[in-house]
Short mmCIF file of C-alpha atoms and ligand atoms in Angstrom, two decimals:
data_model
loop_
_atom_site.label_atom_id
_atom_site.label_comp_id
_atom_site.label_asym_id
_atom_site.label_seq_id
_atom_site.Cartn_x
_atom_site.Cartn_y
_atom_site.Cartn_z
CA UNK O 1 12.05 9.38 0.16
CA UNK O 2 12.09 6.39 2.56
CA UNK O 3 13.51 7.42 5.94
CA UNK O 4 14.16 5.65 9.33
CA UNK O 5 14.61 7.97 12.29
CA UNK O 6 16.14 6.19 15.22
CA UNK O 7 15.23 7.63 18.59
CA UNK O 8 11.75 9.06 19.15
CA UNK O 9 12.39 11.77 21.60
CA UNK O 10 12.01 15.51 21.30
CA UNK O 11 14.22 15.61 18.23
CA UNK O 12 13.41 12.17 16.51
CA UNK O 13 9.65 12.54 16.90
CA UNK O 14 9.45 16.06 15.60
CA UNK O 15 11.78 15.68 12.68
CA UNK O 16 10.31 12.31 11.68
CA UNK O 17 6.85 13.76 11.83
CA UNK O 18 7.80 16.81 9.83
CA UNK O 19 9.54 14.60 7.23
CA UNK O 20 6.33 12.70 6.96
CA UNK O 21 4.28 15.90 6.60
CA UNK O 22 6.29 16.62 3.51
CA UNK O 23 5.21 13.32 1.87
CA UNK O 24 8.20 11.10 2.81
CA UNK O 25 7.59 7.58 4.18
CA UNK O 26 9.06 7.60 7.69
CA UNK O 27 9.73 4.94 10.18
CA UNK O 28 10.03 6.27 13.74
CA UNK O 29 11.93 3.64 15.81
CA UNK O 30 12.48 3.60 19.64
CA UNK O 31 13.43 0.90 22.11
CA UNK O 32 10.83 1.86 24.41
CA UNK O 33 7.83 -0.26 23.68
CA UNK O 34 5.41 1.70 25.71
CA UNK O 35 6.32 4.93 23.97
CA UNK O 36 5.84 3.41 20.51
CA UNK O 37 2.49 1.71 21.57
CA UNK O 38 1.17 5.13 22.86
CA UNK O 39 2.34 6.83 19.62
CA UNK O 40 0.47 4.27 17.51
CA UNK O 41 -2.56 5.37 19.45
CA UNK O 42 -1.71 9.04 18.81
CA UNK O 43 -0.66 9.60 22.41
CA UNK O 44 2.36 11.91 22.52
CA UNK O 45 4.15 11.65 25.82
CA UNK O 46 5.92 14.96 25.53
CA UNK O 47 4.24 18.42 25.16
CA UNK O 48 5.19 20.28 22.11
CA UNK O 49 2.73 22.61 20.37
CA UNK O 50 1.12 21.13 17.11
CA UNK O 51 2.96 17.82 17.42
CA UNK O 52 0.01 15.69 18.42
CA UNK O 53 -2.15 16.87 15.50
CA UNK O 54 0.73 16.16 13.06
CA UNK O 55 1.40 12.74 14.45
CA UNK O 56 -2.35 11.85 14.11
CA UNK O 57 -2.76 13.20 10.51
CA UNK O 58 0.39 11.68 9.18
CA UNK O 59 -0.18 8.23 10.76
CA UNK O 60 -3.68 8.45 9.29
CA UNK O 61 -2.43 9.01 5.72
CA UNK O 62 0.15 6.21 6.21
CA UNK O 63 3.36 8.19 5.94
CA UNK O 64 4.44 7.78 9.55
CA UNK O 65 5.08 4.38 11.05
CA UNK O 66 5.94 3.82 14.71
CA UNK O 67 7.85 0.72 15.47
CA UNK O 68 10.45 -1.02 17.61
CA UNK O 69 11.53 -3.20 14.65
CA UNK O 70 14.86 -1.40 13.55
CA UNK O 71 15.69 -4.25 11.11
CA UNK O 72 12.47 -4.05 9.06
CA UNK O 73 12.69 -0.26 9.00
CA UNK O 74 16.29 -0.31 7.79
CA UNK O 75 15.57 -2.88 5.07
CA UNK O 76 12.72 -0.65 3.86
CA UNK O 77 14.41 2.75 3.82
CA UNK O 78 17.47 4.50 2.50
CA UNK O 79 18.15 7.38 4.79
CA UNK O 80 18.86 6.56 8.40
CA UNK O 81 18.80 9.43 10.97
CA UNK O 82 20.36 8.86 14.32
CA UNK O 83 18.38 10.88 16.88
CA UNK O 84 19.18 9.25 20.10
CA UNK O 85 20.07 11.04 23.35
CA UNK O 86 23.60 11.97 24.13
CA UNK O 87 23.47 12.86 27.73
CA UNK O 88 26.27 14.14 29.97
CA UNK O 89 28.53 11.72 31.75
CA UNK O 90 29.46 12.44 35.26
CA UNK O 91 32.79 14.07 34.30
CA UNK O 92 30.85 16.32 31.84
CA UNK O 93 31.91 14.38 28.68
CA UNK O 94 29.33 13.38 26.12
CA UNK O 95 27.91 9.81 26.56
CA UNK O 96 27.94 8.20 23.22
CA UNK O 97 26.88 4.67 24.17
CA UNK O 98 23.31 5.10 22.58
CA UNK O 99 24.66 6.54 19.35
CA UNK O 100 27.27 3.57 19.07
CA UNK O 101 24.71 0.96 19.80
CA UNK O 102 22.57 2.25 16.99
CA UNK O 103 25.61 2.32 14.67
CA UNK O 104 26.11 -1.40 15.44
CA UNK O 105 22.59 -2.19 14.76
CA UNK O 106 22.69 -0.37 11.53
CA UNK O 107 25.87 -2.38 10.52
CA UNK O 108 24.00 -5.59 11.36
CA UNK O 109 20.88 -4.80 9.44
CA UNK O 110 21.76 -2.90 6.14
CA UNK O 111 21.04 -4.85 3.09
CA UNK O 112 21.60 -2.07 0.40
CA UNK O 113 23.47 1.13 -0.15
CA UNK O 114 22.31 3.94 2.17
CA UNK O 115 22.89 7.22 3.92
CA UNK O 116 23.63 7.51 7.63
CA UNK O 117 22.77 10.84 9.01
CA UNK O 118 23.68 11.87 12.64
CA UNK O 119 21.16 14.35 14.07
CA UNK O 120 22.29 13.74 17.70
CA UNK O 121 24.56 16.41 19.06
CA UNK O 122 27.93 14.57 19.10
CA UNK O 123 31.64 15.48 19.66
CA UNK O 124 33.93 16.08 16.66
CA UNK O 125 35.04 12.86 15.07
CA UNK O 126 31.97 10.78 16.19
CA UNK O 127 30.53 10.35 12.64
CA UNK O 128 33.99 8.81 11.69
CA UNK O 129 33.68 6.46 14.53
CA UNK O 130 30.06 5.60 13.56
CA UNK O 131 31.49 4.69 10.09
CA UNK O 132 34.05 2.45 11.59
CA UNK O 133 31.48 0.54 13.70
CA UNK O 134 29.20 0.04 10.80
CA UNK O 135 32.11 -1.09 8.58
CA UNK O 136 33.09 -3.66 11.13
CA UNK O 137 29.65 -5.29 11.22
CA UNK O 138 29.66 -5.30 7.31
CA UNK O 139 33.03 -6.96 7.32
CA UNK O 140 31.72 -9.62 9.78
CA UNK O 141 29.02 -10.30 7.28
CA UNK O 142 31.28 -10.05 4.20
CA UNK O 143 29.01 -7.38 2.79
CA UNK O 144 30.17 -4.43 0.66
CA UNK O 145 27.20 -2.08 0.88
CA UNK O 146 28.22 1.53 0.28
CA UNK O 147 27.04 3.93 3.08
CA UNK O 148 27.50 7.62 3.05
CA UNK O 149 28.18 9.43 6.42
CA UNK O 150 26.42 12.76 6.94
CA UNK O 151 26.24 15.16 9.94
CA UNK O 152 23.05 17.25 9.95
CA UNK O 153 22.84 18.74 13.39
CA UNK O 154 19.43 19.89 14.62
CA UNK O 155 18.66 23.41 15.75
CA UNK O 156 15.00 23.16 16.75
CA UNK O 157 13.93 24.76 20.06
CA UNK O 158 11.67 22.84 22.43
CA UNK O 159 8.42 24.84 22.73
CA UNK O 160 8.45 25.69 19.04
CA UNK O 161 10.11 22.54 17.73
CA UNK O 162 7.50 21.83 15.06
CA UNK O 163 7.47 25.26 13.51
CA UNK O 164 11.30 25.47 13.81
CA UNK O 165 11.47 22.12 11.97
CA UNK O 166 9.01 23.06 9.31
CA UNK O 167 10.61 26.51 8.75
CA UNK O 168 14.20 26.21 9.62
CA UNK O 169 16.63 29.20 9.72
CA UNK O 170 19.33 27.09 8.02
CA UNK O 171 20.21 23.49 7.25
CA UNK O 172 23.74 22.55 8.26
CA UNK O 173 25.04 19.58 6.32
CA UNK O 174 28.48 18.03 6.78
CA UNK O 175 29.36 15.31 4.21
CA UNK O 176 32.11 13.84 2.28
CA UNK O 177 30.79 13.76 -1.32
CA UNK O 178 28.54 15.51 -3.76
CA UNK O 179 25.88 12.69 -3.62
CA UNK O 180 25.31 13.15 0.12
CA UNK O 181 24.85 17.05 -0.28
CA UNK O 182 22.47 16.42 -3.05
CA UNK O 183 20.28 13.92 -1.19
CA UNK O 184 20.08 16.41 1.89
CA UNK O 185 19.28 19.24 -0.61
CA UNK O 186 16.39 17.15 -2.01
CA UNK O 187 15.10 16.19 1.43
CA UNK O 188 15.04 19.71 2.80
CA UNK O 189 13.87 21.55 -0.39
CA UNK O 190 10.31 21.68 0.69
CA UNK O 191 11.29 23.07 4.10
CA UNK O 192 13.43 25.92 2.74
CA UNK O 193 11.90 26.49 -0.51
CA UNK O 194 12.05 30.42 -0.28
CA UNK O 195 15.45 30.71 1.22
CA UNK O 196 17.97 28.14 0.02
CA UNK O 197 19.58 28.55 3.31
CA UNK O 198 22.01 25.43 3.18
CA UNK O 199 25.30 25.61 4.89
CA UNK O 200 27.45 22.86 3.40
CA UNK O 201 30.84 21.86 5.08
CA UNK O 202 32.99 18.98 6.08
CA UNK O 203 31.59 16.45 8.75
CA UNK O 204 33.77 17.61 11.65
CA UNK O 205 32.91 21.23 11.07
CA UNK O 206 29.09 20.37 11.24
CA UNK O 207 29.59 18.48 14.46
CA UNK O 208 31.56 21.53 15.89
CA UNK O 209 28.81 24.04 14.42
CA UNK O 210 26.19 22.63 16.77
CA UNK O 211 28.28 22.91 19.93
CA UNK O 212 29.32 26.46 18.75
CA UNK O 213 25.70 27.53 18.45
CA UNK O 214 24.60 26.29 21.91
CA UNK O 215 27.82 27.51 23.54
CA UNK O 216 27.49 30.99 21.96
CA UNK O 217 23.81 31.27 23.35
CA UNK O 218 24.69 30.00 26.71
CA UNK O 219 27.47 32.48 26.82
CA UNK O 220 25.21 35.33 25.93
CA UNK O 221 22.99 34.36 28.91
CA UNK O 222 25.82 33.97 31.32
CA UNK O 223 27.44 37.21 30.20
CA UNK O 224 24.12 39.11 31.18
CA UNK O 225 23.87 37.10 34.34
CA UNK O 226 27.46 38.16 35.38
CA UNK O 227 26.50 41.79 34.65
CA UNK O 228 23.31 41.34 36.75
CA UNK O 229 25.57 40.53 39.74
CA UNK O 230 27.27 44.00 39.35
CA UNK O 231 23.86 45.69 38.65
CA UNK O 232 22.41 44.35 41.81
CA UNK O 233 25.13 46.02 43.90
CA UNK O 234 25.31 49.33 42.15
CA UNK O 235 21.86 50.56 41.76
CA UNK O 236 21.86 49.70 38.11
CA UNK O 237 18.75 48.03 36.47
CA UNK O 238 19.87 45.16 34.16
CA UNK O 239 16.53 45.56 32.28
CA UNK O 240 17.47 48.95 31.26
CA UNK O 241 20.94 47.88 30.28
CA UNK O 242 19.39 45.14 28.13
CA UNK O 243 17.23 47.58 26.27
CA UNK O 244 20.20 49.77 25.91
CA UNK O 245 22.43 47.21 24.32
CA UNK O 246 19.83 45.13 22.51
CA UNK O 247 19.06 47.96 20.11
CA UNK O 248 22.61 47.75 18.88
CA UNK O 249 22.16 45.63 15.78
CA UNK O 250 25.56 43.87 16.44
CA UNK O 251 24.24 42.62 19.72
CA UNK O 252 20.58 42.28 19.21
CA UNK O 253 17.90 41.25 21.82
CA UNK O 254 18.00 37.53 21.87
CA UNK O 255 19.42 35.61 24.67
CA UNK O 256 20.36 38.75 26.74
CA UNK O 257 17.82 38.44 29.40
CA UNK O 258 19.26 38.07 32.88
CA UNK O 259 17.47 35.30 34.82
CA UNK O 260 17.79 32.52 37.28
CA UNK O 261 20.05 30.41 34.87
CA UNK O 262 19.58 28.32 31.80
CA UNK O 263 18.62 24.63 31.83
CA UNK O 264 17.27 22.06 29.48
CA UNK O 265 18.51 19.09 27.70
CA UNK O 266 21.04 20.92 25.59
CA UNK O 267 22.88 23.98 26.90
CA UNK O 268 24.44 22.54 30.11
CA UNK O 269 25.36 19.30 28.59
CA UNK O 270 26.81 20.76 25.44
CA UNK O 271 28.84 23.37 27.08
CA UNK O 272 30.26 20.66 29.40
CA UNK O 273 30.85 18.40 26.32
CA UNK O 274 32.77 21.26 24.57
CA UNK O 275 34.87 21.83 27.60
CA UNK O 276 35.65 18.12 27.60
CA UNK O 277 36.50 18.21 23.97
CA UNK O 278 38.85 21.15 24.61
CA UNK O 279 40.58 19.11 27.36
CA UNK O 280 40.96 16.21 25.06
CA UNK O 281 42.66 18.28 22.60
CA UNK O 282 44.68 20.28 25.06
CA UNK O 283 42.92 23.43 24.02
CA UNK O 284 41.72 25.64 26.83
CA UNK O 285 38.04 26.68 27.16
CA UNK O 286 38.28 29.43 29.76
CA UNK O 287 35.20 31.32 28.52
CA UNK O 288 33.07 28.15 28.62
CA UNK O 289 34.15 27.17 32.15
CA UNK O 290 33.08 30.72 33.28
CA UNK O 291 29.89 30.28 31.37
CA UNK O 292 29.25 27.14 33.43
CA UNK O 293 30.10 28.38 36.79
CA UNK O 294 28.13 31.59 36.28
CA UNK O 295 25.10 29.61 35.38
CA UNK O 296 25.53 27.51 38.58
CA UNK O 297 25.63 30.86 40.54
CA UNK O 298 22.58 32.10 38.66
CA UNK O 299 20.52 29.15 39.76
CA UNK O 300 21.30 30.13 43.39
CA UNK O 301 20.38 33.81 42.96
CA UNK O 302 16.81 33.47 44.00
CA UNK O 303 17.57 30.97 46.98
CA UNK O 304 20.25 33.43 48.16
CA UNK O 305 17.85 36.40 47.93
CA UNK O 306 15.22 34.30 49.95
CA UNK O 307 17.90 33.50 52.58
CA UNK O 308 18.82 37.29 52.80
CA UNK O 309 15.20 38.08 53.31
CA UNK O 310 13.92 35.29 55.59
CA UNK O 311 17.18 34.04 57.07
CA UNK O 312 18.77 30.53 56.73
CA UNK O 313 15.98 28.72 58.69
CA UNK O 314 12.91 28.46 56.50
CA UNK O 315 10.88 26.03 58.82
CA UNK O 316 7.33 27.16 59.12
CA UNK O 317 7.54 29.00 55.67
CA UNK O 318 5.77 28.08 52.51
CA UNK O 319 6.86 29.19 48.99
CA UNK O 320 4.49 29.19 46.12
CA UNK O 321 6.28 28.37 42.82
CA UNK O 322 5.02 29.57 39.34
CA UNK O 323 6.73 27.47 36.67
CA UNK O 324 8.83 24.32 36.82
CA UNK O 325 9.84 23.39 33.24
CA UNK O 326 13.17 24.68 32.13
CA UNK O 327 11.46 27.21 29.77
CA UNK O 328 7.93 28.05 28.74
CA UNK O 329 5.95 25.86 26.32
CA UNK O 330 7.71 22.63 27.08
CA UNK O 331 7.21 20.07 29.82
CA UNK O 332 10.98 19.23 29.83
CA UNK O 333 12.57 19.60 33.15
CA UNK O 334 16.08 18.35 32.34
CA UNK O 335 18.47 20.58 34.36
CA UNK O 336 15.73 23.01 35.08
CA UNK O 337 16.50 25.85 37.44
CA UNK O 338 13.43 25.01 39.44
CA UNK O 339 15.13 21.80 40.56
CA UNK O 340 18.07 23.63 42.18
CA UNK O 341 15.74 26.35 43.58
CA UNK O 342 13.22 23.94 45.10
CA UNK O 343 15.84 21.56 46.55
CA UNK O 344 17.85 24.30 48.18
CA UNK O 345 14.73 25.66 49.82
CA UNK O 346 13.60 22.18 50.95
CA UNK O 347 17.13 21.73 52.56
CA UNK O 348 16.33 24.67 54.75
CA UNK O 349 13.11 23.30 55.95
CA UNK O 350 10.66 25.14 53.64
CA UNK O 351 7.45 23.87 52.37
CA UNK O 352 6.80 24.25 48.63
CA UNK O 353 3.51 24.58 46.60
CA UNK O 354 3.99 24.57 42.88
CA UNK O 355 2.14 24.77 39.67
CA UNK O 356 3.33 24.51 36.02
CA UNK O 357 0.87 24.46 33.02
CA UNK O 358 2.61 21.27 31.40
CA UNK O 359 5.33 19.91 33.72
CA UNK O 360 3.33 18.58 36.62
CA UNK O 361 3.67 14.93 35.60
CA UNK O 362 7.41 15.18 35.15
CA UNK O 363 7.75 17.21 38.32
CA UNK O 364 5.96 14.55 40.36
CA UNK O 365 8.62 11.99 39.25
CA UNK O 366 11.39 14.39 40.27
CA UNK O 367 10.10 15.75 43.63
CA UNK O 368 7.90 12.84 44.60
CA UNK O 369 5.87 13.75 47.82
CA UNK O 370 8.43 16.37 48.97
CA UNK O 371 6.39 19.19 47.61
CA UNK O 372 2.61 20.10 47.19
CA UNK O 373 1.30 20.10 43.59
CA UNK O 374 -1.44 22.67 42.72
CA UNK O 375 -4.03 22.49 39.95
CA UNK O 376 -3.72 26.13 39.15
CA UNK O 377 -1.77 29.30 39.68
CA UNK O 378 -4.16 30.72 42.26
CA UNK O 379 -3.97 27.76 44.52
CA UNK O 380 -0.23 28.23 44.70
CA UNK O 381 -0.69 31.52 46.44
CA UNK O 382 -3.00 30.39 49.28
CA UNK O 383 -1.05 30.34 52.62
CA UNK O 384 2.18 30.98 50.76
CA UNK O 385 4.62 33.36 52.39
CA UNK O 386 6.09 34.51 49.07
CA UNK O 387 5.57 33.84 45.35
CA UNK O 388 8.61 32.72 43.25
CA UNK O 389 8.38 32.99 39.46
CA UNK O 390 10.67 30.54 37.82
CA UNK O 391 9.37 29.88 34.27
CA UNK O 392 7.85 32.77 32.33
CA UNK O 393 4.82 30.93 30.93
CA UNK O 394 2.35 33.35 29.21
CA UNK O 395 -0.28 32.77 31.87
CA UNK O 396 1.99 34.30 34.50
CA UNK O 397 2.95 37.37 32.40
CA UNK O 398 0.12 39.83 33.38
CA UNK O 399 -1.45 38.53 36.58
CA UNK O 400 -3.90 40.13 38.92
CA UNK O 401 -1.64 41.55 41.47
CA UNK O 402 -4.43 42.61 43.89
CA UNK O 403 -5.48 39.01 44.03
CA UNK O 404 -1.99 37.79 44.58
CA UNK O 405 -1.64 40.33 47.42
CA UNK O 406 -4.86 39.20 49.04
CA UNK O 407 -4.06 35.44 48.72
CA UNK O 408 -0.35 35.50 49.93
CA UNK O 409 0.50 35.72 53.56
CA UNK O 410 3.02 38.56 52.65
CA UNK O 411 3.06 40.70 49.52
CA UNK O 412 6.48 39.40 48.39
CA UNK O 413 7.53 38.26 44.88
CA UNK O 414 10.91 36.70 43.89
CA UNK O 415 11.05 37.02 40.16
CA UNK O 416 13.55 34.79 38.41
CA UNK O 417 12.72 36.07 34.95
CA UNK O 418 12.24 39.73 35.49
CA UNK O 419 8.79 39.91 34.15
CA UNK O 420 7.02 42.55 36.11
CA UNK O 421 7.27 46.29 36.54
CA UNK O 422 8.87 47.18 39.78
CA UNK O 423 7.21 50.63 39.89
CA UNK O 424 3.73 49.11 39.64
CA UNK O 425 4.52 46.36 42.23
CA UNK O 426 6.02 48.98 44.68
CA UNK O 427 2.95 51.14 44.39
CA UNK O 428 0.81 48.14 45.27
CA UNK O 429 2.81 47.52 48.38
CA UNK O 430 4.88 44.54 47.17
CA UNK O 431 8.43 43.70 48.12
CA UNK O 432 9.78 42.72 44.63
CA UNK O 433 13.02 41.06 44.17
CA UNK O 434 14.28 40.62 40.50
CA UNK O 435 17.68 39.55 39.02
CA UNK O 436 20.14 42.36 38.61
CA UNK O 437 18.02 45.08 40.00
CA UNK O 438 18.16 46.95 43.28
CA UNK O 439 15.71 45.27 45.65
CA UNK O 440 12.66 47.41 46.38
N1 NAD I 1 15.85 18.32 22.83
C1 NAD I 1 16.26 19.37 22.06
O1 NAD I 1 15.76 20.49 22.13
C2 NAD I 1 17.41 19.06 21.10
C3 NAD I 1 17.59 20.05 20.07
C4 NAD I 1 18.63 19.91 19.18
C5 NAD I 1 19.45 18.71 19.30
N2 NAD I 1 19.27 17.82 20.34
C6 NAD I 1 20.03 16.64 20.41
O2 NAD I 1 19.34 15.60 19.81
C7 NAD I 1 19.64 14.30 20.40
C8 NAD I 1 18.32 13.80 20.94
O3 NAD I 1 17.74 14.55 21.94
P1 NAD I 1 16.36 14.47 22.52
O4 NAD I 1 16.10 15.61 23.44
O5 NAD I 1 15.37 14.12 21.37
O6 NAD I 1 16.55 13.07 23.52
P2 NAD I 1 15.38 12.26 24.04
O7 NAD I 1 16.04 11.68 25.30
O8 NAD I 1 14.13 12.89 24.24
O9 NAD I 1 15.06 11.10 23.12
C9 NAD I 1 16.08 10.01 22.81
C10 NAD I 1 15.22 8.70 22.27
O10 NAD I 1 16.13 7.81 21.88
C11 NAD I 1 15.70 6.53 22.35
N3 NAD I 1 16.72 5.50 22.11
C12 NAD I 1 17.80 5.38 22.90
N4 NAD I 1 18.54 4.31 22.47
C13 NAD I 1 17.92 3.82 21.32
C14 NAD I 1 18.11 2.82 20.43
N5 NAD I 1 19.18 1.96 20.45
N6 NAD I 1 17.26 2.60 19.34
C15 NAD I 1 16.15 3.37 19.25
N7 NAD I 1 15.89 4.35 20.14
C16 NAD I 1 16.68 4.53 21.15
C17 NAD I 1 15.26 6.87 23.69
O11 NAD I 1 14.39 5.71 24.16
C18 NAD I 1 14.49 8.11 23.59
O12 NAD I 1 13.18 7.98 23.36
C19 NAD I 1 20.66 14.68 21.59
O13 NAD I 1 21.85 14.49 21.05
C20 NAD I 1 20.38 16.09 21.80
O14 NAD I 1 21.53 16.84 22.26
C21 NAD I 1 18.25 17.98 21.19
#
């Protein structure tokens, strides 16, 4: 198939590359010239396991073409995927300006019948609006090309995006006619050859399905963080509770880890967008509003523990940070808990030394020269008054605690991801703070 993917970010680049991997001819289009030039030279500006190799091999075999020339890409392909960003507006609603700009360009350039597929996460009714914008441009040109609108939300996870995309759990397709369902079935057949996990529905339902999935996962996290608050005050260990309920097959183990809040490019903005959709349709979203505010509190859990321990004035104190990205295996720092935690410590006069295996470049853009950047996890410890674990990268999972104790000024760990064994740490003489566990 001949495909154009518009927007070459985490979603567009990964899905475009994976389509090319299956032998399709794919144009990946972006408006940022530098990004496209880098990609042409196999330089991938985001960290995503396996992605760089696949970009390289698919460009080499000629199936993957990076360009800023949307017109030529559209003229030479039949399926157009919209994968541009849908960030959050200040009032929490979804910003659709990038999506609608793309729709207008598609309307200006199409020269044959085609399929227009929305991969970006968009509010209910957006695909219909996209259709109207395209039709208006066609009318201006007196053209009557037929275009089929499809919603095909993306469920890949940053950090395992390539493998999620190559082996998806399910393919959700919202469309208006058989022809559209058929073409999506053909496109994804090599990806779900063994399972036939298509979920076909109408376009509005597909748009809602994506929000429902993210909101459900965010809800699970906030639910556990709410319980963590109770556990903290009652001598209960949230880790034990998690093990106790996760074994119940109706509940399961995923997304029930208490921690210092969820971040990333999706959960915060999608929960907010769904709240806004509820408001627009006069339909209350009380659970989602609680999910949001519990998450804000969760991001302050570690700073509050630090204030309890050291007091409100942190001048002359240095905190070593392990992990800055919003989760392991990505360099993405959008809405990362590290930003809230570090800023609230800086406000109280603290010094910060930080290390992340992949997010240092992005962190420098965010924190500029307000913090010290370390080359490795050990440098973080030197002359620090406590260690704070924010992102559970594998290299932080099983550290040498004797070394940590020797390097830190005080044997104190604030663990935002409940990674360590409190009994072991207490034996070694650490003061160990976790989320939802009695301090010890
Ligand atoms: N990141 C994720 O894990 C993830 C997962 C599932 C769904 N989504 C959704 O997918 C969409 C894209 O997310 P992302 O994280 O890939 O965003 P991103 O910010 O990483 O990438 C968006 C890209 O679109 C480009 N762009 C903007 N306007 C353009 C235009 N007119 N023409 C061409 N390119 C243009 C930008 O330059 C940027 O490179 C969002 O709606 C998001 O909610 C994201």
